[in-house]
Short mmCIF file of N, CA and C in Angstrom, two decimals:
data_model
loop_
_atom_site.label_atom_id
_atom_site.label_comp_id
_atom_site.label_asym_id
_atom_site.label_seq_id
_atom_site.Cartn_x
_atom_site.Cartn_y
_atom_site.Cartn_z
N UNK A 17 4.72 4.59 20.78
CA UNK A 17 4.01 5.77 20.29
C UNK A 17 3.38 5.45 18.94
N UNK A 18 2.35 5.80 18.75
CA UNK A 18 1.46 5.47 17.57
C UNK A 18 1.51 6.22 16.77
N UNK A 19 2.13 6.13 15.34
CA UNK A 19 2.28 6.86 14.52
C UNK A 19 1.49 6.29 12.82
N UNK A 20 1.13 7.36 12.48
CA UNK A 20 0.69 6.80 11.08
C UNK A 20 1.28 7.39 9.99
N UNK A 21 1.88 7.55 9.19
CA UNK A 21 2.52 8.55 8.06
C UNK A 21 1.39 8.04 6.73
N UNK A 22 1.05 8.52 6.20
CA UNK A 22 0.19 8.62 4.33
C UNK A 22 1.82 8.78 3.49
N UNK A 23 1.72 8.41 2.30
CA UNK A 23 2.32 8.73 0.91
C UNK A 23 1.58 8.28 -0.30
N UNK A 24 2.14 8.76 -1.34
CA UNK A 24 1.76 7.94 -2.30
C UNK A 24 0.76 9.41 -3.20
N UNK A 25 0.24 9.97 -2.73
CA UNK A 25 -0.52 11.22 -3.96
C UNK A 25 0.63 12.06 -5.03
N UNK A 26 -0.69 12.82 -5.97
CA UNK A 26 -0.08 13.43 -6.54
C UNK A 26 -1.09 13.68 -7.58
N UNK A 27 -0.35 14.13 -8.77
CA UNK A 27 -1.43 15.05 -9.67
C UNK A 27 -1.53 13.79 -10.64
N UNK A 28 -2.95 13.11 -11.00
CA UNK A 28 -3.28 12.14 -12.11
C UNK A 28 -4.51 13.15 -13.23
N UNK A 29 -3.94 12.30 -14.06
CA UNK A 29 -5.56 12.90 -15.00
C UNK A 29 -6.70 11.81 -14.77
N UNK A 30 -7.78 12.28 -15.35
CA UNK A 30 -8.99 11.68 -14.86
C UNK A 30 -9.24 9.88 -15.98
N UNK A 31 -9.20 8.84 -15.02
CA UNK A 31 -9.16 7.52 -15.60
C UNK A 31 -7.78 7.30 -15.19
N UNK A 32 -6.59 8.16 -14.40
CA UNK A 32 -5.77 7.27 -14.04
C UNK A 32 -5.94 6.59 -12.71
N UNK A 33 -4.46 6.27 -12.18
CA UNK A 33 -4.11 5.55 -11.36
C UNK A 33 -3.47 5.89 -10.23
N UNK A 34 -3.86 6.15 -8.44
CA UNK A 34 -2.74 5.98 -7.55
C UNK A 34 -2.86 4.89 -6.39
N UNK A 35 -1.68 4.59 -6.14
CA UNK A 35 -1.84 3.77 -4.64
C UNK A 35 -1.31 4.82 -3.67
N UNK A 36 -1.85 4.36 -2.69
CA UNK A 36 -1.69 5.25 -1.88
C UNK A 36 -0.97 4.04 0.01
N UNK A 37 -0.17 4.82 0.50
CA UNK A 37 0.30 4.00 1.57
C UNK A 37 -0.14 4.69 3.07
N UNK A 38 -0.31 4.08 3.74
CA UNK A 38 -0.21 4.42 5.05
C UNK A 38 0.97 3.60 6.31
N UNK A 39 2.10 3.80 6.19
CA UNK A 39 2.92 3.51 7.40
C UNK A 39 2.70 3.51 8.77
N UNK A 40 2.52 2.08 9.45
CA UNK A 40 1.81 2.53 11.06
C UNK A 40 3.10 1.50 11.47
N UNK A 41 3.55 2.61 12.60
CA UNK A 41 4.37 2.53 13.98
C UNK A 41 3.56 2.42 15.44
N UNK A 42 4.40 1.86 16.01
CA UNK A 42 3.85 1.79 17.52
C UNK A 42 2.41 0.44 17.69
N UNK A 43 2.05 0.03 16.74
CA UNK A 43 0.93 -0.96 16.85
C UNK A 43 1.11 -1.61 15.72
N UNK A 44 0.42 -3.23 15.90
CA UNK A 44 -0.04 -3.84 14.83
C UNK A 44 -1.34 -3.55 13.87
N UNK A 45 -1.65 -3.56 12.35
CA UNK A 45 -2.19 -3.20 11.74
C UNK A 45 -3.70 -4.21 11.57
N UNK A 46 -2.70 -5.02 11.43
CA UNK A 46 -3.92 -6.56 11.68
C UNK A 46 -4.98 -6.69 12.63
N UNK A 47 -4.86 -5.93 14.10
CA UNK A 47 -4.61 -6.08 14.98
C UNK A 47 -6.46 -5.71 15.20
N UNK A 48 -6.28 -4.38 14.60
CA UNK A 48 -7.50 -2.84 14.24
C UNK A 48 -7.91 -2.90 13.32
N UNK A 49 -9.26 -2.41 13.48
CA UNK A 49 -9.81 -1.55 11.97
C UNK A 49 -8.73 -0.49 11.79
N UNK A 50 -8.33 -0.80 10.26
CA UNK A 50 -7.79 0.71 9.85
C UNK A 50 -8.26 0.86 8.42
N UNK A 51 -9.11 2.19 8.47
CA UNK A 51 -9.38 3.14 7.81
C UNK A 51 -8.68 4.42 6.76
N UNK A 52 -8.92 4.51 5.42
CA UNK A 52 -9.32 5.25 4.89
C UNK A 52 -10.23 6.73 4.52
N UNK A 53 -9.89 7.80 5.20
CA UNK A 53 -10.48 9.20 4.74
C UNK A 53 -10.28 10.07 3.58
N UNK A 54 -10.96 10.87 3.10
CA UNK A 54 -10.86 11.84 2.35
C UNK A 54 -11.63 13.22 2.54
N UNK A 55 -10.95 13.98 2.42
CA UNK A 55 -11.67 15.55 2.75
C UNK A 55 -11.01 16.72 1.59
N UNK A 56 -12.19 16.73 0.56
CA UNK A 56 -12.44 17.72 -0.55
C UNK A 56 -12.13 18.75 0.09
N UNK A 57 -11.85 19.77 -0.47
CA UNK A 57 -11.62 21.39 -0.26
C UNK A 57 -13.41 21.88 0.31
N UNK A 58 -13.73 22.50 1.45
CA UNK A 58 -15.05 23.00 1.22
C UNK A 58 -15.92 22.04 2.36
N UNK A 59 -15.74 20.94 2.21
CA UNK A 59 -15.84 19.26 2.69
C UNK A 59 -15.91 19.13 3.79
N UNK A 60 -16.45 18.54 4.37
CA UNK A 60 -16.53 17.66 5.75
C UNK A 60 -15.45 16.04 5.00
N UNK A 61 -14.76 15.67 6.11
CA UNK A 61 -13.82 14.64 6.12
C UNK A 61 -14.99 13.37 5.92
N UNK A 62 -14.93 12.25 5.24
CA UNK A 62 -15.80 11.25 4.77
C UNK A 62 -14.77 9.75 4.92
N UNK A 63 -15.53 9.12 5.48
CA UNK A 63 -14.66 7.90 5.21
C UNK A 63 -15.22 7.27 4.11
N UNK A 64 -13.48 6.38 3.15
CA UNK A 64 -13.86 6.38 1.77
C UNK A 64 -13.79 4.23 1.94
N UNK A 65 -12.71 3.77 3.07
CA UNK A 65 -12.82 2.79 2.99
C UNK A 65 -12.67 2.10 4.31
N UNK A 66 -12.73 1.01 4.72
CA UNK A 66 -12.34 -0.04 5.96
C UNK A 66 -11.96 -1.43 5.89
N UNK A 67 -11.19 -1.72 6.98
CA UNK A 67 -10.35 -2.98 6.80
C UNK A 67 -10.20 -3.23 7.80
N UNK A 68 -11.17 -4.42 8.31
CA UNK A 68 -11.29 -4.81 9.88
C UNK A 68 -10.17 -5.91 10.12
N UNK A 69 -9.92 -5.65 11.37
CA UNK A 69 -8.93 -6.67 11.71
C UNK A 69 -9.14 -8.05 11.17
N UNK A 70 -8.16 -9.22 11.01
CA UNK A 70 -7.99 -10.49 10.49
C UNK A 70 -9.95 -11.26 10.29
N UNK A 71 -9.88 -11.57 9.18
CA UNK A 71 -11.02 -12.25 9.06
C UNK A 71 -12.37 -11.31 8.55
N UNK A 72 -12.36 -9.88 8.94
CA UNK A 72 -13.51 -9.35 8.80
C UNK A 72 -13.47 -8.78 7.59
N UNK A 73 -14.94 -8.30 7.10
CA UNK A 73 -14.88 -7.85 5.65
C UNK A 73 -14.82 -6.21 5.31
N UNK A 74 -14.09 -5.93 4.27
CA UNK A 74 -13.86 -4.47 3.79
C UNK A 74 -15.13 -3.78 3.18
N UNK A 75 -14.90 -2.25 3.66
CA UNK A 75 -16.02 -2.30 3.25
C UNK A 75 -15.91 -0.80 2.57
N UNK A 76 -16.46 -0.50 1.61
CA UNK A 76 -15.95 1.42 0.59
C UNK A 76 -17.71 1.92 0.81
N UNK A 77 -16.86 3.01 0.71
CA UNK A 77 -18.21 4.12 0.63
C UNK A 77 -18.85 4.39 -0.75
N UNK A 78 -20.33 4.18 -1.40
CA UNK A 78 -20.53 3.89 -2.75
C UNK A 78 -19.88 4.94 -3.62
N UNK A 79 -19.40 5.67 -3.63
CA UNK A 79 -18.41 6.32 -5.01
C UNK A 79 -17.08 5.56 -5.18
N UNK A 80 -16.93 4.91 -4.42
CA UNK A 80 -15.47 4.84 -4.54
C UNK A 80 -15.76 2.81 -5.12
N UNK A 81 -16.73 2.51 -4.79
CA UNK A 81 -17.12 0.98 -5.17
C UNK A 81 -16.84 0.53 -6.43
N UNK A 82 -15.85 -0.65 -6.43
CA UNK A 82 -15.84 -1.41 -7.79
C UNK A 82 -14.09 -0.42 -8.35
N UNK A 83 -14.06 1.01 -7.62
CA UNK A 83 -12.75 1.79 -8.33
C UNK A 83 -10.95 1.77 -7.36
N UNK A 84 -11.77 1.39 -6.45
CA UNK A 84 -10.77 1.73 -4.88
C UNK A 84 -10.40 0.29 -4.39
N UNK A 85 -9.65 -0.07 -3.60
CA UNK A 85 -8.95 -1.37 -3.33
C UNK A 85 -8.17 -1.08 -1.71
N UNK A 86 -8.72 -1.26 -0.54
CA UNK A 86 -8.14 -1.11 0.39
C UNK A 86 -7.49 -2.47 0.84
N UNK A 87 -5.93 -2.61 0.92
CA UNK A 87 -5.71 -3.58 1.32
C UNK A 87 -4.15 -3.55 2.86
N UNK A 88 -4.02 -4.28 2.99
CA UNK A 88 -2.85 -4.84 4.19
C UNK A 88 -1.81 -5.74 3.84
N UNK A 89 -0.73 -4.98 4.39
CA UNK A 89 0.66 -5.78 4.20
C UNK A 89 1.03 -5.94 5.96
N UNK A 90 1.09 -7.24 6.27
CA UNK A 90 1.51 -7.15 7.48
C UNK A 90 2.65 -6.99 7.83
N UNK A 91 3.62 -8.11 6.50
CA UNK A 91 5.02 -7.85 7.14
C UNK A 91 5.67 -6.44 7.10
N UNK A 92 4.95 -5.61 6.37
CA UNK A 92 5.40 -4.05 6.49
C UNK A 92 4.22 -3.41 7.48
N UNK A 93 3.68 -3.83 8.02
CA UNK A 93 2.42 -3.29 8.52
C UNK A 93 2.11 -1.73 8.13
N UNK A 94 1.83 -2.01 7.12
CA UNK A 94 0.96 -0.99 6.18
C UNK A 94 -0.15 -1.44 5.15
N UNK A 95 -0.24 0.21 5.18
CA UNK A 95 -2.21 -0.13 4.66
C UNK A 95 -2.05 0.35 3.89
N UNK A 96 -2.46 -0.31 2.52
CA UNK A 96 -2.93 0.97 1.17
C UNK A 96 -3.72 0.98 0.71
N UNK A 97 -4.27 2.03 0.08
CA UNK A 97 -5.60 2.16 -0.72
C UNK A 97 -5.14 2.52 -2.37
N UNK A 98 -5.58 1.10 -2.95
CA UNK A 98 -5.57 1.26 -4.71
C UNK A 98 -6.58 2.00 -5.41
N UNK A 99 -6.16 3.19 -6.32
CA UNK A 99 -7.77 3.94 -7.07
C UNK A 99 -7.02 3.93 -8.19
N UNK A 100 -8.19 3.29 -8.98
CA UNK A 100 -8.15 3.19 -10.11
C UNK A 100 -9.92 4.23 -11.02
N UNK A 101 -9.20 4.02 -12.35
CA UNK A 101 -10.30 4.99 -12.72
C UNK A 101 -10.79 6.39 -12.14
N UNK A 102 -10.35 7.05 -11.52
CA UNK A 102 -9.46 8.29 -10.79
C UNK A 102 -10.93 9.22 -11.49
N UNK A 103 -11.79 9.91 -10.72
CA UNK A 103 -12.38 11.23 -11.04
C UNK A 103 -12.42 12.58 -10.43
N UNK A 104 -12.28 13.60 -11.34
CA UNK A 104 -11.97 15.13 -11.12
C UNK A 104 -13.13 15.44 -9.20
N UNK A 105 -13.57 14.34 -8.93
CA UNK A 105 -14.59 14.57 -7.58
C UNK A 105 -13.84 13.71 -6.68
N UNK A 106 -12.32 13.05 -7.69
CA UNK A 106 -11.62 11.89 -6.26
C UNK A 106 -10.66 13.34 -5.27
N UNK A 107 -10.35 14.45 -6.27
CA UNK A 107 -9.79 15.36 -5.34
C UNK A 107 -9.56 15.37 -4.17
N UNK A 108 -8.88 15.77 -3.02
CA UNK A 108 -9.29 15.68 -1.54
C UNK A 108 -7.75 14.94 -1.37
N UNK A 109 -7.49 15.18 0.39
CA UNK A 109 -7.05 15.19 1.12
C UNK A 109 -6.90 13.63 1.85
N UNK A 110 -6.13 12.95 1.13
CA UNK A 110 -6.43 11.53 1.60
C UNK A 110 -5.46 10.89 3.21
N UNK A 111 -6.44 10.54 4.05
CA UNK A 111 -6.26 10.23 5.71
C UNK A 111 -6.06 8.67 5.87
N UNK A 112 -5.45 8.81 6.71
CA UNK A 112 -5.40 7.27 7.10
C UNK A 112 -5.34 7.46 8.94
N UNK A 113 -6.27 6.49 8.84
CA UNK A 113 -7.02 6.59 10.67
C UNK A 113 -7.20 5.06 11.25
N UNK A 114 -6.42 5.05 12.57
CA UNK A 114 -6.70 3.88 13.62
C UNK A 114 -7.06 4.01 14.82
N UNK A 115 -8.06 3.84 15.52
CA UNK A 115 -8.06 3.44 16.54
C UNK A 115 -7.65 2.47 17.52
N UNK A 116 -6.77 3.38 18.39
CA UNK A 116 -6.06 2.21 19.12
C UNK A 116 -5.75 2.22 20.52
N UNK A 117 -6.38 1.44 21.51
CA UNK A 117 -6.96 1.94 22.94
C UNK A 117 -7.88 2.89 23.34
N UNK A 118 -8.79 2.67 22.52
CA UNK A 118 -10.11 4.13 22.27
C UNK A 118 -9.77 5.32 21.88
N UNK A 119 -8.01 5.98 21.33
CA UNK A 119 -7.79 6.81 20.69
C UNK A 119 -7.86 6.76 19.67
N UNK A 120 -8.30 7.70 18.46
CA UNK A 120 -8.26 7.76 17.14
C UNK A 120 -6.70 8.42 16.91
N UNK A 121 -6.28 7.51 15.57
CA UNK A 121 -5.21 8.28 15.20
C UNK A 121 -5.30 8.83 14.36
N UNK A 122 -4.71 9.74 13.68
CA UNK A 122 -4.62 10.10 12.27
C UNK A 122 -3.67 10.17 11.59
N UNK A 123 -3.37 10.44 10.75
CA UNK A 123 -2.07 10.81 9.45
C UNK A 123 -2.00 11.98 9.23
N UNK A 124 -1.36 12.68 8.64
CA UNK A 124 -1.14 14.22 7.84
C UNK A 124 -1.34 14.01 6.78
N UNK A 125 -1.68 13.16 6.08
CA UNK A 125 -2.80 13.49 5.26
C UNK A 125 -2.04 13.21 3.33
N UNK A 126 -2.15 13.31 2.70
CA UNK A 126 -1.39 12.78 1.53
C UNK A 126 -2.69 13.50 0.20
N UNK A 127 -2.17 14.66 -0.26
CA UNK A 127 -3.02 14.94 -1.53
C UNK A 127 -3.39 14.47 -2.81
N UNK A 128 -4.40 14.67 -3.25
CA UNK A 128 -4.58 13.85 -4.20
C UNK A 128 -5.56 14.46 -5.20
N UNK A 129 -5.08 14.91 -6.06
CA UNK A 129 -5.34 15.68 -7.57
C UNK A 129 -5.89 15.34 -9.15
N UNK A 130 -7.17 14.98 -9.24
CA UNK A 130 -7.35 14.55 -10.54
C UNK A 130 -7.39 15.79 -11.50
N UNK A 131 -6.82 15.89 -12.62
CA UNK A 131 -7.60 16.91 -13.46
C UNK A 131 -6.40 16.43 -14.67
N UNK A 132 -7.29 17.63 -15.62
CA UNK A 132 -6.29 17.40 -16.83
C UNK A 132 -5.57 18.54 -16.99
#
């Protein structure tokens, strides 16, 4: 069974710091693209980053470029996304999504709060 769990949010001020995790069960991580979402209050859901299976290149959506760090741990097969430099517009609802046998998966989602 394919499971994804998010952790890792919480309330930063603006110029900090979170990592963020995604836990995947039931499949290898390496294996898939796995993805990065975010969905602001108001928002349509946006993908913020990607991480193609072994060999292929990552790729962020331009706000998040040069601030965000999507990376892979295999022996935990988990995914995280590093943000650094954190702005009051990083707000939103952060997803973590795989496709796997032409199903999309998703996460429940992990919040994420800039302000002062």
């Amino acid at each position: 069974q394919v499971q994804l769990v998010e952790s890792g949010g919480g309330l930063v001020q603006p110029g900090g710091s979170l990592r963020l995790s995604c836990a995947a069960s039931g499949f290898t991580v390496s294996h898939y693209f796995m993805n990065w979402y975010r969905q602001a209050p108001g928002k349509e859901r946006v993908l913020v980053a990607t991480m193609p299976s072994a060999g292929g290149t990552t790729t962020y959506a331009e706000s998040v470029k040069g601030r965000f760090t999507i990376s892979r741990d295999n022996a935990k097969n988990t995914v995280a996304l590093q943000m650094n430099s954190l702005k009051p517009e990083d707000t939103a609802v952060y997803y973590c999504k795989a496709v796997v046998g032409l199903v999309a998966y998703w996460g429940q989602g992990t919040q994420v709060t800039v302000s002062s």
